[in-house]
Amino acid sequence: GQNIDQPTEMTATEGAIVQINCTYQTSGFNGLFWYQQHAGEAPTFLSYNVLDGLEEKGRFSSFLSRSKGYSYLLLKELQMKDSASYLCAVRDLSSGSARQLTFGSGTQLTVLP
Amino acid sequence: SQTIHQWPATLVQPVGSPLSLECTVEGTSNPNLYWYRQAAGRGLQLLFYSVGIGQISSEVPQNLSASRPQDRQFILSSKKLLLSDSGFYLCAWSVPGRRSYYMNTEAFFGQGTRLTVV
């Protein structure tokens, strides 16, 4: 099975930088995803890492270290609209190709003016 | 392009009543389909997944069931709802079959159903 840990809550100021960490334990790791979920809405895809290193996409970047079972999502130039829950999800192929994603509990980010 | 539809958006049901949530996907064939539940302030819990018509796998024991009567239709049901069934239910689909190691097979989510059992 999988074990995914991320902080429950974080608070940051508009214009600042925030890093949301995620650690995982899985036997058949095949990719890590970050999703953004605003209250009452469905999650939307932000980033995907399968190799070690940093993936940058505009204000958002995601980092992966497979040997450490560790990822982080970096949000720069924070805006009020970035207030949301950020979900870390791991794909584990040891459970079969259909059972693809296991989600963490999410980190609720609050951006203050 | 692919789209996923899920309804209803909100539902208030009394304890002991039946439940039927429907999800349909357009623009793709033989998708993997998923039902997730999200309790308030919690992550997504996988309830059921399906790799094809009539093929349902259950992840957690519960009083819910799922069916896939057509390739792109996924239904979540209950004969008698419990208070603990309240939550945000999300249907999702992903690209089917074995994928390249480098291919991003993310899950695409419907808009969700907010179920309140009273």
Short mmCIF file of C-alpha atoms in Angstrom, two decimals:
data_model
loop_
_atom_site.label_atom_id
_atom_site.label_comp_id
_atom_site.label_asym_id
_atom_site.label_seq_id
_atom_site.Cartn_x
_atom_site.Cartn_y
_atom_site.Cartn_z
CA GLY A 1 0.00 0.00 0.00
CA GLN A 2 0.92 3.65 0.01
CA ASN A 3 1.50 6.17 2.78
CA ILE A 4 1.40 9.82 1.78
CA ASP A 5 2.04 12.66 4.23
CA GLN A 6 1.67 16.39 3.75
CA PRO A 7 1.04 19.24 6.18
CA THR A 8 -2.59 19.92 6.98
CA GLU A 9 -2.47 23.70 6.80
CA MET A 10 -0.16 26.50 5.70
CA THR A 11 -0.49 30.26 5.66
CA ALA A 12 1.45 32.73 3.54
CA THR A 13 1.29 36.34 2.44
CA GLU A 14 0.32 37.63 -0.98
CA GLY A 15 3.41 38.03 -3.17
CA ALA A 16 5.48 35.59 -1.11
CA ILE A 17 6.82 32.12 -1.92
CA VAL A 18 5.52 28.97 -0.25
CA GLN A 19 6.75 25.38 -0.38
CA ILE A 20 4.37 22.49 0.29
CA ASN A 21 6.09 19.22 1.09
CA CYS A 22 4.92 15.68 0.45
CA THR A 23 6.55 12.42 1.54
CA TYR A 24 5.46 9.02 0.38
CA GLN A 25 6.16 5.33 0.78
CA THR A 26 5.23 3.03 -2.07
CA SER A 27 6.52 -0.18 -3.60
CA GLY A 28 5.79 0.49 -7.26
CA PHE A 29 6.32 4.23 -7.66
CA ASN A 30 5.53 5.48 -11.14
CA GLY A 31 4.90 9.19 -10.81
CA LEU A 32 3.79 11.91 -8.44
CA PHE A 33 1.05 14.41 -9.16
CA TRP A 34 0.02 17.69 -7.59
CA TYR A 35 -3.58 18.84 -7.80
CA GLN A 36 -5.22 22.10 -6.73
CA GLN A 37 -8.70 21.99 -5.25
CA HIS A 38 -10.76 25.04 -4.42
CA ALA A 39 -13.47 24.62 -1.81
CA GLY A 40 -16.44 22.72 -3.17
CA GLU A 41 -14.83 22.08 -6.53
CA ALA A 42 -13.13 19.16 -8.23
CA PRO A 43 -9.33 18.86 -8.15
CA THR A 44 -7.47 20.24 -11.15
CA PHE A 45 -4.11 18.98 -12.34
CA LEU A 46 -1.04 21.12 -11.62
CA SER A 47 2.08 19.06 -12.21
CA TYR A 48 3.60 15.65 -12.75
CA ASN A 49 7.04 14.30 -11.82
CA VAL A 50 8.38 10.84 -12.58
CA LEU A 51 12.13 11.59 -12.72
CA ASP A 52 14.21 13.33 -10.08
CA GLY A 53 14.48 17.07 -10.38
CA LEU A 54 12.49 20.22 -10.77
CA GLU A 55 9.62 20.80 -13.18
CA GLU A 56 8.70 24.44 -13.67
CA LYS A 57 5.40 25.67 -15.00
CA GLY A 58 4.90 29.40 -14.64
CA ARG A 59 4.54 30.40 -11.00
CA PHE A 60 4.36 26.76 -9.93
CA SER A 61 7.27 24.32 -9.70
CA SER A 62 7.37 20.76 -8.46
CA PHE A 63 10.40 18.80 -7.27
CA LEU A 64 10.90 15.07 -6.85
CA SER A 65 13.51 12.93 -5.11
CA ARG A 66 12.67 9.26 -5.62
CA SER A 67 15.43 8.01 -3.33
CA LYS A 68 14.04 10.10 -0.48
CA GLY A 69 10.38 9.55 -1.28
CA TYR A 70 9.96 13.32 -1.24
CA SER A 71 8.35 15.99 -3.34
CA TYR A 72 7.50 19.62 -2.93
CA LEU A 73 5.28 22.11 -4.73
CA LEU A 74 6.67 25.63 -4.88
CA LEU A 75 4.32 28.53 -5.46
CA LYS A 76 5.87 31.91 -6.29
CA GLU A 77 4.36 35.39 -6.32
CA LEU A 78 1.37 34.18 -4.35
CA GLN A 79 -2.02 35.53 -5.27
CA MET A 80 -5.23 35.49 -3.27
CA LYS A 81 -6.72 33.03 -5.76
CA ASP A 82 -4.02 30.52 -4.79
CA SER A 83 -5.88 29.91 -1.53
CA ALA A 84 -6.94 26.29 -1.96
CA SER A 85 -6.16 22.74 -0.92
CA TYR A 86 -3.14 21.18 -2.62
CA LEU A 87 -3.25 17.42 -3.01
CA CYS A 88 -0.23 15.22 -3.51
CA ALA A 89 -0.98 11.95 -5.33
CA VAL A 90 1.23 8.97 -6.09
CA ARG A 91 0.86 6.44 -8.86
CA ASP A 92 1.71 2.92 -7.81
CA LEU A 93 1.74 0.29 -10.54
CA SER A 94 2.34 -2.57 -8.13
CA SER A 95 -1.41 -2.60 -7.54
CA GLY A 96 -2.24 -2.94 -11.22
CA SER A 97 -2.52 -0.36 -13.97
CA ALA A 98 -6.07 0.68 -13.14
CA ARG A 99 -5.57 1.51 -9.50
CA GLN A 100 -3.42 4.41 -10.45
CA LEU A 101 -3.57 7.25 -8.00
CA THR A 102 -3.53 7.41 -4.22
CA PHE A 103 -4.11 10.86 -2.76
CA GLY A 104 -2.77 12.51 0.35
CA SER A 105 -5.14 14.39 2.65
CA GLY A 106 -4.22 17.74 1.13
CA THR A 107 -2.63 20.91 2.43
CA GLN A 108 -5.00 23.83 2.93
CA LEU A 109 -3.14 26.98 1.88
CA THR A 110 -4.46 30.34 2.99
CA VAL A 111 -3.03 33.43 1.30
CA LEU A 112 -3.34 36.58 3.38
CA PRO A 113 -3.32 40.13 1.97
CA SER B 1 -11.92 16.74 -26.54
CA GLN B 2 -12.84 14.64 -23.56
CA THR B 3 -15.42 15.74 -21.03
CA ILE B 4 -16.81 14.19 -17.89
CA HIS B 5 -20.26 14.87 -16.53
CA GLN B 6 -21.41 14.11 -13.04
CA TRP B 7 -24.81 14.76 -11.48
CA PRO B 8 -26.48 15.91 -9.38
CA ALA B 9 -24.24 18.65 -8.00
CA THR B 10 -25.85 18.61 -4.56
CA LEU B 11 -28.11 16.12 -2.86
CA VAL B 12 -29.79 15.96 0.54
CA GLN B 13 -31.14 12.54 1.41
CA PRO B 14 -32.66 11.06 4.58
CA VAL B 15 -31.02 8.18 6.38
CA GLY B 16 -32.19 4.87 4.96
CA SER B 17 -33.06 6.24 1.53
CA PRO B 18 -31.48 4.92 -1.69
CA LEU B 19 -28.78 6.70 -3.69
CA SER B 20 -27.86 6.86 -7.33
CA LEU B 21 -25.10 9.11 -8.67
CA GLU B 22 -24.31 9.02 -12.35
CA CYS B 23 -21.17 9.86 -14.25
CA THR B 24 -20.60 9.83 -18.00
CA VAL B 25 -17.48 10.46 -20.07
CA GLU B 26 -17.42 11.73 -23.64
CA GLY B 27 -14.68 11.81 -26.23
CA THR B 28 -12.76 8.71 -25.22
CA SER B 29 -13.19 4.95 -25.36
CA ASN B 30 -12.70 2.32 -22.69
CA PRO B 31 -11.54 4.73 -20.00
CA ASN B 32 -10.60 3.66 -16.50
CA LEU B 33 -13.33 5.06 -14.26
CA TYR B 34 -13.18 5.91 -10.57
CA TRP B 35 -15.41 6.94 -7.71
CA TYR B 36 -13.73 8.88 -4.90
CA ARG B 37 -15.16 10.23 -1.66
CA GLN B 38 -13.79 13.22 0.18
CA ALA B 39 -14.87 13.89 3.74
CA ALA B 40 -14.68 17.50 4.96
CA GLY B 41 -11.03 18.58 5.23
CA ARG B 42 -9.75 15.21 4.14
CA GLY B 43 -8.06 13.73 1.10
CA LEU B 44 -9.63 11.66 -1.63
CA GLN B 45 -10.54 8.09 -0.73
CA LEU B 46 -10.83 5.70 -3.66
CA LEU B 47 -14.12 3.77 -3.41
CA PHE B 48 -14.39 1.90 -6.71
CA TYR B 49 -12.59 1.64 -10.00
CA SER B 50 -13.47 -0.01 -13.28
CA VAL B 51 -11.39 -1.05 -16.28
CA GLY B 52 -14.33 -2.05 -18.46
CA ILE B 53 -18.07 -2.74 -18.75
CA GLY B 54 -19.27 -4.82 -15.83
CA GLN B 55 -15.81 -4.86 -14.21
CA ILE B 56 -15.88 -3.22 -10.80
CA SER B 57 -13.26 -3.33 -8.07
CA SER B 58 -14.05 -2.18 -4.57
CA GLU B 59 -11.38 -0.58 -2.42
CA VAL B 60 -13.14 -0.32 0.93
CA PRO B 61 -15.97 -2.28 2.53
CA GLN B 62 -19.10 -0.18 2.80
CA ASN B 63 -22.80 -0.05 1.99
CA LEU B 64 -22.14 1.53 -1.40
CA SER B 65 -21.94 -0.26 -4.75
CA ALA B 66 -20.94 0.71 -8.25
CA SER B 67 -21.94 -0.42 -11.70
CA ARG B 68 -20.75 0.20 -15.22
CA PRO B 69 -23.61 -0.68 -17.58
CA GLN B 70 -22.00 1.07 -20.56
CA ASP B 71 -18.43 1.82 -21.57
CA ARG B 72 -18.57 5.45 -20.52
CA GLN B 73 -21.12 5.34 -17.74
CA PHE B 74 -20.33 4.79 -14.09
CA ILE B 75 -22.99 4.70 -11.38
CA LEU B 76 -22.60 4.85 -7.61
CA SER B 77 -25.49 3.42 -5.60
CA SER B 78 -26.70 2.61 -2.15
CA LYS B 79 -29.82 0.80 -1.02
CA LYS B 80 -29.89 2.50 2.40
CA LEU B 81 -27.84 5.59 3.16
CA LEU B 82 -26.08 6.08 6.49
CA LEU B 83 -25.18 9.40 8.12
CA SER B 84 -21.53 8.50 7.58
CA ASP B 85 -22.09 8.46 3.81
CA SER B 86 -22.19 12.26 3.75
CA GLY B 87 -19.34 13.74 1.77
CA PHE B 88 -18.13 15.05 -1.55
CA TYR B 89 -18.23 12.34 -4.21
CA LEU B 90 -16.03 12.66 -7.26
CA CYS B 91 -16.07 10.66 -10.44
CA ALA B 92 -12.86 10.54 -12.47
CA TRP B 93 -11.46 8.92 -15.59
CA SER B 94 -7.98 8.18 -16.83
CA VAL B 95 -6.37 6.84 -19.98
CA PRO B 96 -6.76 3.06 -20.07
CA GLY B 97 -4.28 0.27 -20.40
CA ARG B 98 -0.59 -0.03 -19.72
CA ARG B 99 1.16 3.27 -20.25
CA SER B 100 4.64 4.38 -21.13
CA TYR B 101 6.77 5.06 -18.08
CA TYR B 102 7.04 8.69 -19.08
CA MET B 103 3.43 9.28 -19.98
CA ASN B 104 1.33 11.45 -17.78
CA THR B 105 -1.85 9.55 -17.11
CA GLU B 106 -3.47 11.94 -14.77
CA ALA B 107 -7.00 11.56 -13.54
CA PHE B 108 -9.64 13.96 -14.86
CA PHE B 109 -12.38 14.78 -12.40
CA GLY B 110 -16.05 15.55 -12.68
CA GLN B 111 -17.44 18.51 -10.78
CA GLY B 112 -18.46 16.41 -7.80
CA THR B 113 -21.66 15.74 -5.86
CA ARG B 114 -22.10 17.16 -2.39
CA LEU B 115 -24.15 14.54 -0.54
CA THR B 116 -25.67 15.34 2.84
CA VAL B 117 -27.45 12.54 4.65
CA VAL B 118 -29.85 13.83 7.29
#
